[in-house]
N, CA, C and O atoms as a CHARMM CRD file, in Angstrom:
* protein
*
  272
    1    1 MET  N      9.48400  -1.45700  -9.28400 PROA 1      0.00000
    2    1 MET  CA     8.14400  -1.72500  -8.78300 PROA 1      0.00000
    3    1 MET  C      7.71400  -0.58900  -7.86100 PROA 1      0.00000
    4    1 MET  O      8.52900   0.06300  -7.20800 PROA 1      0.00000
    5    2 LYS  N      6.43300  -0.38500  -7.83800 PROA 2      0.00000
    6    2 LYS  CA     5.84000   0.63900  -6.97300 PROA 2      0.00000
    7    2 LYS  C      4.91000  -0.04500  -5.97400 PROA 2      0.00000
    8    2 LYS  O      4.47500  -1.17700  -6.18600 PROA 2      0.00000
    9    3 ILE  N      4.61900   0.64800  -4.90200 PROA 3      0.00000
   10    3 ILE  CA     3.71000   0.16700  -3.85800 PROA 3      0.00000
   11    3 ILE  C      2.42600   0.98500  -3.92600 PROA 3      0.00000
   12    3 ILE  O      2.46900   2.21100  -4.02500 PROA 3      0.00000
   13    4 VAL  N      1.29200   0.30700  -3.87300 PROA 4      0.00000
   14    4 VAL  CA     0.00800   1.00600  -3.82000 PROA 4      0.00000
   15    4 VAL  C     -0.19300   1.50100  -2.38700 PROA 4      0.00000
   16    4 VAL  O     -0.15400   0.72200  -1.43400 PROA 4      0.00000
   17    5 MET  N     -0.40500   2.79700  -2.25800 PROA 5      0.00000
   18    5 MET  CA    -0.59300   3.43600  -0.96200 PROA 5      0.00000
   19    5 MET  C     -2.03100   3.92100  -0.84000 PROA 5      0.00000
   20    5 MET  O     -2.69700   4.19200  -1.84000 PROA 5      0.00000
   21    6 ALA  N     -2.49700   4.02600   0.39600 PROA 6      0.00000
   22    6 ALA  CA    -3.82500   4.56800   0.67700 PROA 6      0.00000
   23    6 ALA  C     -3.76300   5.25500   2.03300 PROA 6      0.00000
   24    6 ALA  O     -2.72400   5.24100   2.69300 PROA 6      0.00000
   25    7 ARG  N     -4.84900   5.84500   2.44200 PROA 7      0.00000
   26    7 ARG  CA    -4.89100   6.55100   3.72900 PROA 7      0.00000
   27    7 ARG  C     -5.79000   5.79100   4.69400 PROA 7      0.00000
   28    7 ARG  O     -6.90900   5.41800   4.34300 PROA 7      0.00000
   29    8 CYS  N     -5.29900   5.56200   5.90900 PROA 8      0.00000
   30    8 CYS  CA    -6.11200   4.92200   6.94100 PROA 8      0.00000
   31    8 CYS  C     -7.24700   5.87500   7.30600 PROA 8      0.00000
   32    8 CYS  O     -6.98700   7.01300   7.69800 PROA 8      0.00000
   33    9 PRO  N     -8.50100   5.43300   7.18500 PROA 9      0.00000
   34    9 PRO  CA    -9.61900   6.33000   7.48400 PROA 9      0.00000
   35    9 PRO  C     -9.73500   6.67800   8.96600 PROA 9      0.00000
   36    9 PRO  O    -10.38900   7.66100   9.31400 PROA 9      0.00000
   37   10 TYR  N     -9.12000   5.90200   9.83200 PROA 10     0.00000
   38   10 TYR  CA    -9.20600   6.16300  11.27200 PROA 10     0.00000
   39   10 TYR  C     -8.06100   7.02800  11.77000 PROA 10     0.00000
   40   10 TYR  O     -8.25600   7.90000  12.61800 PROA 10     0.00000
   41   11 ARG  N     -6.86000   6.78500  11.24000 PROA 11     0.00000
   42   11 ARG  CA    -5.68100   7.54200  11.67700 PROA 11     0.00000
   43   11 ARG  C     -5.35900   8.71200  10.74800 PROA 11     0.00000
   44   11 ARG  O     -4.66400   9.64600  11.14600 PROA 11     0.00000
   45   12 GLY  N     -5.86000   8.66500   9.51200 PROA 12     0.00000
   46   12 GLY  CA    -5.60300   9.73700   8.56500 PROA 12     0.00000
   47   12 GLY  C     -4.19800   9.74900   7.99900 PROA 12     0.00000
   48   12 GLY  O     -3.80500  10.71400   7.34300 PROA 12     0.00000
   49   13 GLN  N     -3.43300   8.69300   8.23900 PROA 13     0.00000
   50   13 GLN  CA    -2.05300   8.63500   7.76900 PROA 13     0.00000
   51   13 GLN  C     -1.93700   7.70900   6.56400 PROA 13     0.00000
   52   13 GLN  O     -2.70700   6.75600   6.44000 PROA 13     0.00000
   53   14 PRO  N     -0.97700   7.97900   5.67000 PROA 14     0.00000
   54   14 PRO  CA    -0.77600   7.09400   4.52700 PROA 14     0.00000
   55   14 PRO  C     -0.19300   5.75700   4.97100 PROA 14     0.00000
   56   14 PRO  O      0.64900   5.69700   5.86800 PROA 14     0.00000
   57   15 VAL  N     -0.65800   4.67700   4.32300 PROA 15     0.00000
   58   15 VAL  CA    -0.16800   3.33600   4.63700 PROA 15     0.00000
   59   15 VAL  C      0.03000   2.54800   3.34400 PROA 15     0.00000
   60   15 VAL  O     -0.62600   2.80500   2.33600 PROA 15     0.00000
   61   16 SER  N      0.92500   1.61000   3.39500 PROA 16     0.00000
   62   16 SER  CA     1.13500   0.70300   2.27100 PROA 16     0.00000
   63   16 SER  C      0.04200  -0.35800   2.28200 PROA 16     0.00000
   64   16 SER  O     -0.31000  -0.88400   3.33800 PROA 16     0.00000
   65   17 THR  N     -0.49500  -0.66900   1.10600 PROA 17     0.00000
   66   17 THR  CA    -1.46800  -1.75100   1.00100 PROA 17     0.00000
   67   17 THR  C     -0.76300  -3.10100   0.90000 PROA 17     0.00000
   68   17 THR  O     -1.39300  -4.15300   1.01500 PROA 17     0.00000
   69   18 GLY  N      0.55000  -3.05900   0.68500 PROA 18     0.00000
   70   18 GLY  CA     1.30600  -4.29800   0.51000 PROA 18     0.00000
   71   18 GLY  C      1.26000  -4.81300  -0.92400 PROA 18     0.00000
   72   18 GLY  O      1.78800  -5.88600  -1.21600 PROA 18     0.00000
   73   19 ILE  N      0.63900  -4.06400  -1.80900 PROA 19     0.00000
   74   19 ILE  CA     0.50700  -4.46800  -3.20000 PROA 19     0.00000
   75   19 ILE  C      1.61500  -3.80900  -4.01200 PROA 19     0.00000
   76   19 ILE  O      1.69400  -2.58300  -4.07900 PROA 19     0.00000
   77   20 GLU  N      2.47700  -4.62700  -4.63400 PROA 20     0.00000
   78   20 GLU  CA     3.52800  -4.12500  -5.51400 PROA 20     0.00000
   79   20 GLU  C      3.06500  -4.28400  -6.95000 PROA 20     0.00000
   80   20 GLU  O      2.53900  -5.33300  -7.32200 PROA 20     0.00000
   81   21 ILE  N      3.25900  -3.23800  -7.77100 PROA 21     0.00000
   82   21 ILE  CA     2.75800  -3.26800  -9.13900 PROA 21     0.00000
   83   21 ILE  C      3.58600  -2.30700  -9.99600 PROA 21     0.00000
   84   21 ILE  O      4.10400  -1.30600  -9.50200 PROA 21     0.00000
   85   22 GLU  N      3.69800  -2.62100 -11.26100 PROA 22     0.00000
   86   22 GLU  CA     4.34300  -1.70900 -12.20100 PROA 22     0.00000
   87   22 GLU  C      3.38800  -0.55000 -12.47800 PROA 22     0.00000
   88   22 GLU  O      2.17100  -0.73400 -12.50400 PROA 22     0.00000
   89   23 GLU  N      3.93700   0.63000 -12.68300 PROA 23     0.00000
   90   23 GLU  CA     3.11100   1.81800 -12.90200 PROA 23     0.00000
   91   23 GLU  C      2.22500   1.67500 -14.13900 PROA 23     0.00000
   92   23 GLU  O      1.06300   2.08200 -14.11900 PROA 23     0.00000
   93   24 ALA  N      2.76600   1.10000 -15.21200 PROA 24     0.00000
   94   24 ALA  CA     1.98400   0.92300 -16.44400 PROA 24     0.00000
   95   24 ALA  C      0.80900  -0.03000 -16.21000 PROA 24     0.00000
   96   24 ALA  O     -0.28200   0.19300 -16.73300 PROA 24     0.00000
   97   25 THR  N      1.02600  -1.07800 -15.43500 PROA 25     0.00000
   98   25 THR  CA    -0.04400  -2.03300 -15.13200 PROA 25     0.00000
   99   25 THR  C     -1.11000  -1.37300 -14.27200 PROA 25     0.00000
  100   25 THR  O     -2.30400  -1.55600 -14.51100 PROA 25     0.00000
  101   26 TYR  N     -0.68900  -0.61000 -13.27800 PROA 26     0.00000
  102   26 TYR  CA    -1.63400   0.07600 -12.39500 PROA 26     0.00000
  103   26 TYR  C     -2.51700   1.04800 -13.18200 PROA 26     0.00000
  104   26 TYR  O     -3.72000   1.14600 -12.93900 PROA 26     0.00000
  105   27 SER  N     -1.90700   1.75900 -14.11900 PROA 27     0.00000
  106   27 SER  CA    -2.68400   2.74400 -14.88100 PROA 27     0.00000
  107   27 SER  C     -3.75000   2.08800 -15.75300 PROA 27     0.00000
  108   27 SER  O     -4.73600   2.73000 -16.11600 PROA 27     0.00000
  109   28 ARG  N     -3.55800   0.80600 -16.09300 PROA 28     0.00000
  110   28 ARG  CA    -4.54600   0.10300 -16.91500 PROA 28     0.00000
  111   28 ARG  C     -5.63700  -0.57900 -16.09900 PROA 28     0.00000
  112   28 ARG  O     -6.60800  -1.07800 -16.66800 PROA 28     0.00000
  113   29 LEU  N     -5.49700  -0.60900 -14.79200 PROA 29     0.00000
  114   29 LEU  CA    -6.52200  -1.24400 -13.95800 PROA 29     0.00000
  115   29 LEU  C     -7.81700  -0.44400 -14.01700 PROA 29     0.00000
  116   29 LEU  O     -7.78100   0.78500 -14.09000 PROA 29     0.00000
  117   30 PRO  N     -8.95200  -1.12100 -13.98700 PROA 30     0.00000
  118   30 PRO  CA   -10.22000  -0.38300 -13.94000 PROA 30     0.00000
  119   30 PRO  C    -10.38600   0.26400 -12.56800 PROA 30     0.00000
  120   30 PRO  O     -9.70000  -0.09200 -11.61000 PROA 30     0.00000
  121   31 GLU  N    -11.30500   1.21300 -12.49300 PROA 31     0.00000
  122   31 GLU  CA   -11.60800   1.83100 -11.19000 PROA 31     0.00000
  123   31 GLU  C    -12.23700   0.74100 -10.33400 PROA 31     0.00000
  124   31 GLU  O    -13.38200   0.34300 -10.55000 PROA 31     0.00000
  125   32 THR  N    -11.48700   0.27600  -9.38300 PROA 32     0.00000
  126   32 THR  CA   -11.91300  -0.87000  -8.59300 PROA 32     0.00000
  127   32 THR  C    -11.57800  -0.66100  -7.12500 PROA 32     0.00000
  128   32 THR  O    -10.79200   0.21800  -6.77400 PROA 32     0.00000
  129   33 LEU  N    -12.17400  -1.46600  -6.28800 PROA 33     0.00000
  130   33 LEU  CA   -11.88700  -1.41700  -4.85300 PROA 33     0.00000
  131   33 LEU  C    -10.62600  -2.20400  -4.53800 PROA 33     0.00000
  132   33 LEU  O    -10.33100  -3.21900  -5.16900 PROA 33     0.00000
  133   34 ILE  N     -9.89000  -1.71400  -3.55000 PROA 34     0.00000
  134   34 ILE  CA    -8.70300  -2.40000  -3.04400 PROA 34     0.00000
  135   34 ILE  C     -8.97600  -2.74100  -1.59000 PROA 34     0.00000
  136   34 ILE  O     -9.35500  -1.86900  -0.80700 PROA 34     0.00000
  137   35 LEU  N     -8.78900  -3.98700  -1.22700 PROA 35     0.00000
  138   35 LEU  CA    -8.98300  -4.43200   0.14900 PROA 35     0.00000
  139   35 LEU  C     -7.64000  -4.84700   0.71800 PROA 35     0.00000
  140   35 LEU  O     -6.92800  -5.65000   0.11500 PROA 35     0.00000
  141   36 SER  N     -7.29000  -4.30800   1.86900 PROA 36     0.00000
  142   36 SER  CA    -6.04400  -4.71500   2.52700 PROA 36     0.00000
  143   36 SER  C     -6.13400  -4.42300   4.01900 PROA 36     0.00000
  144   36 SER  O     -6.93100  -3.60100   4.47100 PROA 36     0.00000
  145   37 ARG  N     -5.29300  -5.12000   4.76100 PROA 37     0.00000
  146   37 ARG  CA    -5.23100  -4.90700   6.20700 PROA 37     0.00000
  147   37 ARG  C     -4.30300  -3.72700   6.48300 PROA 37     0.00000
  148   37 ARG  O     -3.19700  -3.65200   5.94900 PROA 37     0.00000
  149   38 CYS  N     -4.76300  -2.82800   7.30600 PROA 38     0.00000
  150   38 CYS  CA    -4.01900  -1.61400   7.63000 PROA 38     0.00000
  151   38 CYS  C     -2.96200  -1.91000   8.70000 PROA 38     0.00000
  152   38 CYS  O     -3.29300  -2.42900   9.76600 PROA 38     0.00000
  153   39 PRO  N     -1.69200  -1.58200   8.42400 PROA 39     0.00000
  154   39 PRO  CA    -0.65500  -1.82200   9.42800 PROA 39     0.00000
  155   39 PRO  C     -0.72500  -0.85900  10.61300 PROA 39     0.00000
  156   39 PRO  O     -0.09700  -1.11300  11.64100 PROA 39     0.00000
  157   40 LEU  N     -1.46800   0.23300  10.49400 PROA 40     0.00000
  158   40 LEU  CA    -1.58000   1.19100  11.60400 PROA 40     0.00000
  159   40 LEU  C     -2.62000   0.77800  12.63300 PROA 40     0.00000
  160   40 LEU  O     -2.34700   0.77500  13.83300 PROA 40     0.00000
  161   41 CYS  N     -3.81500   0.42700  12.16000 PROA 41     0.00000
  162   41 CYS  CA    -4.90000   0.13300  13.10700 PROA 41     0.00000
  163   41 CYS  C     -5.26700  -1.35200  13.14300 PROA 41     0.00000
  164   41 CYS  O     -6.00800  -1.78100  14.02800 PROA 41     0.00000
  165   42 GLY  N     -4.75800  -2.14000  12.19600 PROA 42     0.00000
  166   42 GLY  CA    -5.01000  -3.58000  12.19500 PROA 42     0.00000
  167   42 GLY  C     -6.32900  -3.99700  11.57100 PROA 42     0.00000
  168   42 GLY  O     -6.61300  -5.19200  11.48600 PROA 42     0.00000
  169   43 LEU  N     -7.14600  -3.04100  11.13000 PROA 43     0.00000
  170   43 LEU  CA    -8.42500  -3.36700  10.51200 PROA 43     0.00000
  171   43 LEU  C     -8.28100  -3.50200   9.00100 PROA 43     0.00000
  172   43 LEU  O     -7.31500  -3.01200   8.41500 PROA 43     0.00000
  173   44 GLU  N     -9.24300  -4.16500   8.38000 PROA 44     0.00000
  174   44 GLU  CA    -9.26500  -4.22300   6.92200 PROA 44     0.00000
  175   44 GLU  C    -10.02900  -3.00700   6.41100 PROA 44     0.00000
  176   44 GLU  O    -11.10700  -2.67600   6.90500 PROA 44     0.00000
  177   45 HSD  N     -9.44500  -2.35000   5.40700 PROA 45     0.00000
  178   45 HSD  CA   -10.07500  -1.18400   4.80300 PROA 45     0.00000
  179   45 HSD  C    -10.28700  -1.44200   3.32200 PROA 45     0.00000
  180   45 HSD  O     -9.58400  -2.24300   2.70600 PROA 45     0.00000
  181   46 VAL  N    -11.25400  -0.75800   2.77300 PROA 46     0.00000
  182   46 VAL  CA   -11.52400  -0.81400   1.34300 PROA 46     0.00000
  183   46 VAL  C    -11.31000   0.59000   0.78600 PROA 46     0.00000
  184   46 VAL  O    -11.86600   1.56400   1.29400 PROA 46     0.00000
  185   47 TRP  N    -10.48900   0.68100  -0.27300 PROA 47     0.00000
  186   47 TRP  CA   -10.23900   1.95400  -0.92600 PROA 47     0.00000
  187   47 TRP  C    -10.56400   1.81800  -2.39300 PROA 47     0.00000
  188   47 TRP  O    -10.37000   0.75200  -2.97800 PROA 47     0.00000
  189   48 TRP  N    -11.05800   2.89000  -2.99700 PROA 48     0.00000
  190   48 TRP  CA   -11.19700   2.95300  -4.44000 PROA 48     0.00000
  191   48 TRP  C     -9.82700   3.23200  -5.03400 PROA 48     0.00000
  192   48 TRP  O     -8.99000   3.88200  -4.40700 PROA 48     0.00000
  193   49 LYS  N     -9.60400   2.74400  -6.22900 PROA 49     0.00000
  194   49 LYS  CA    -8.33100   3.00200  -6.90400 PROA 49     0.00000
  195   49 LYS  C     -8.05800   4.50500  -6.97300 PROA 49     0.00000
  196   49 LYS  O     -6.91400   4.93000  -6.81300 PROA 49     0.00000
  197   50 ALA  N     -9.08900   5.30600  -7.20800 PROA 50     0.00000
  198   50 ALA  CA    -8.92400   6.76200  -7.30800 PROA 50     0.00000
  199   50 ALA  C     -8.42900   7.39200  -6.00300 PROA 50     0.00000
  200   50 ALA  O     -7.86700   8.48700  -6.02600 PROA 50     0.00000
  201   51 GLU  N     -8.62800   6.72000  -4.87700 PROA 51     0.00000
  202   51 GLU  CA    -8.17400   7.24100  -3.58200 PROA 51     0.00000
  203   51 GLU  C     -6.75700   6.79900  -3.25500 PROA 51     0.00000
  204   51 GLU  O     -6.14800   7.29800  -2.30800 PROA 51     0.00000
  205   52 ALA  N     -6.23400   5.86900  -4.03300 PROA 52     0.00000
  206   52 ALA  CA    -4.90100   5.32100  -3.78600 PROA 52     0.00000
  207   52 ALA  C     -3.88200   6.02000  -4.68800 PROA 52     0.00000
  208   52 ALA  O     -4.24900   6.74300  -5.61300 PROA 52     0.00000
  209   53 TRP  N     -2.60800   5.79400  -4.40500 PROA 53     0.00000
  210   53 TRP  CA    -1.53300   6.34100  -5.22700 PROA 53     0.00000
  211   53 TRP  C     -0.33700   5.40000  -5.15700 PROA 53     0.00000
  212   53 TRP  O     -0.30500   4.48100  -4.33800 PROA 53     0.00000
  213   54 LEU  N      0.64100   5.63600  -6.02000 PROA 54     0.00000
  214   54 LEU  CA     1.83400   4.79900  -6.07400 PROA 54     0.00000
  215   54 LEU  C      3.02600   5.53900  -5.48400 PROA 54     0.00000
  216   54 LEU  O      3.17700   6.75100  -5.64500 PROA 54     0.00000
  217   55 GLU  N      3.86600   4.77700  -4.79900 PROA 55     0.00000
  218   55 GLU  CA     5.14300   5.29400  -4.29300 PROA 55     0.00000
  219   55 GLU  C      6.21500   4.27200  -4.61400 PROA 55     0.00000
  220   55 GLU  O      5.92800   3.08900  -4.79200 PROA 55     0.00000
  221   56 GLU  N      7.45300   4.73900  -4.68500 PROA 56     0.00000
  222   56 GLU  CA     8.57300   3.83900  -4.92000 PROA 56     0.00000
  223   56 GLU  C      8.65400   2.82000  -3.79500 PROA 56     0.00000
  224   56 GLU  O      8.48100   3.15300  -2.62300 PROA 56     0.00000
  225   57 ALA  N      8.91800   1.58000  -4.16500 PROA 57     0.00000
  226   57 ALA  CA     9.09900   0.53200  -3.16000 PROA 57     0.00000
  227   57 ALA  C     10.40900   0.79100  -2.43400 PROA 57     0.00000
  228   57 ALA  O     11.42000   1.10600  -3.06200 PROA 57     0.00000
  229   58 ARG  N     10.39300   0.66200  -1.14800 PROA 58     0.00000
  230   58 ARG  CA    11.60700   0.83400  -0.32800 PROA 58     0.00000
  231   58 ARG  C     11.93600  -0.50900   0.30300 PROA 58     0.00000
  232   58 ARG  O     11.13300  -1.09500   1.02900 PROA 58     0.00000
  233   59 TYR  N     13.12200  -0.97000   0.00900 PROA 59     0.00000
  234   59 TYR  CA    13.55800  -2.24700   0.57300 PROA 59     0.00000
  235   59 TYR  C     14.67500  -1.98600   1.55300 PROA 59     0.00000
  236   59 TYR  O     15.59700  -1.22000   1.27600 PROA 59     0.00000
  237   60 ASP  N     14.58600  -2.62300   2.69100 PROA 60     0.00000
  238   60 ASP  CA    15.60700  -2.48600   3.71800 PROA 60     0.00000
  239   60 ASP  C     16.81100  -3.31900   3.30500 PROA 60     0.00000
  240   60 ASP  O     16.73100  -4.54500   3.24100 PROA 60     0.00000
  241   61 SER  N     17.92500  -2.65300   3.02500 PROA 61     0.00000
  242   61 SER  CA    19.11900  -3.36100   2.59600 PROA 61     0.00000
  243   61 SER  C     20.02900  -3.72800   3.76600 PROA 61     0.00000
  244   61 SER  O     21.09500  -4.31000   3.56700 PROA 61     0.00000
  245   62 THR  N     19.60900  -3.38800   4.98100 PROA 62     0.00000
  246   62 THR  CA    20.39500  -3.72500   6.16000 PROA 62     0.00000
  247   62 THR  C     20.22700  -5.19100   6.48400 PROA 62     0.00000
  248   62 THR  O     19.09800  -5.65100   6.65300 PROA 62     0.00000
  249   63 PRO  N     21.32600  -5.95200   6.57700 PROA 63     0.00000
  250   63 PRO  CA    21.19900  -7.35900   6.90900 PROA 63     0.00000
  251   63 PRO  C     20.61700  -7.56500   8.30400 PROA 63     0.00000
  252   63 PRO  O     20.76000  -6.71400   9.18200 PROA 63     0.00000
  253   64 ASP  N     19.96700  -8.69400   8.49000 PROA 64     0.00000
  254   64 ASP  CA    19.40700  -9.01000   9.80800 PROA 64     0.00000
  255   64 ASP  C     20.51400  -9.07000  10.84300 PROA 64     0.00000
  256   64 ASP  O     21.63200  -9.49900  10.55500 PROA 64     0.00000
  257   65 ALA  N     20.18900  -8.63800  12.04500 PROA 65     0.00000
  258   65 ALA  CA    21.15400  -8.71600  13.13700 PROA 65     0.00000
  259   65 ALA  C     21.38200 -10.17500  13.50400 PROA 65     0.00000
  260   65 ALA  O     20.46400 -10.98900  13.41100 PROA 65     0.00000
  261   66 PRO  N     22.59800 -10.51100  13.91900 PROA 66     0.00000
  262   66 PRO  CA    22.85700 -11.89800  14.32300 PROA 66     0.00000
  263   66 PRO  C     21.96300 -12.31300  15.48100 PROA 66     0.00000
  264   66 PRO  O     21.67500 -11.51700  16.37500 PROA 66     0.00000
  265   67 ARG  N     21.53600 -13.54900  15.45500 PROA 67     0.00000
  266   67 ARG  CA    20.68600 -14.06400  16.52800 PROA 67     0.00000
  267   67 ARG  C     21.50100 -14.97500  17.42800 PROA 67     0.00000
  268   67 ARG  O     22.37500 -15.71600  16.97800 PROA 67     0.00000
  269   68 ASP  N     21.19000 -14.89600  18.70200 PROA 68     0.00000
  270   68 ASP  CA    21.90000 -15.75700  19.67900 PROA 68     0.00000
  271   68 ASP  C     21.37100 -17.15400  19.66000 PROA 68     0.00000
  272   68 ASP  O     21.84800 -18.00500  20.41100 PROA 68     0.00000
């Protein structure tokens, strides 16, 4: 699975939209808007599909630390 990425218009940094999708499925999507909450600034942003890109999903394989 890949993650749809976009750029925060306020910070200028790439962010994950939180959308996981197969590359073949993404390529068949129409040119459409993507709405998601930005983890950098906390605001909702709208991106065109053409402004977004795919990156490999990264999963943290480190187990949670024990809780007291």
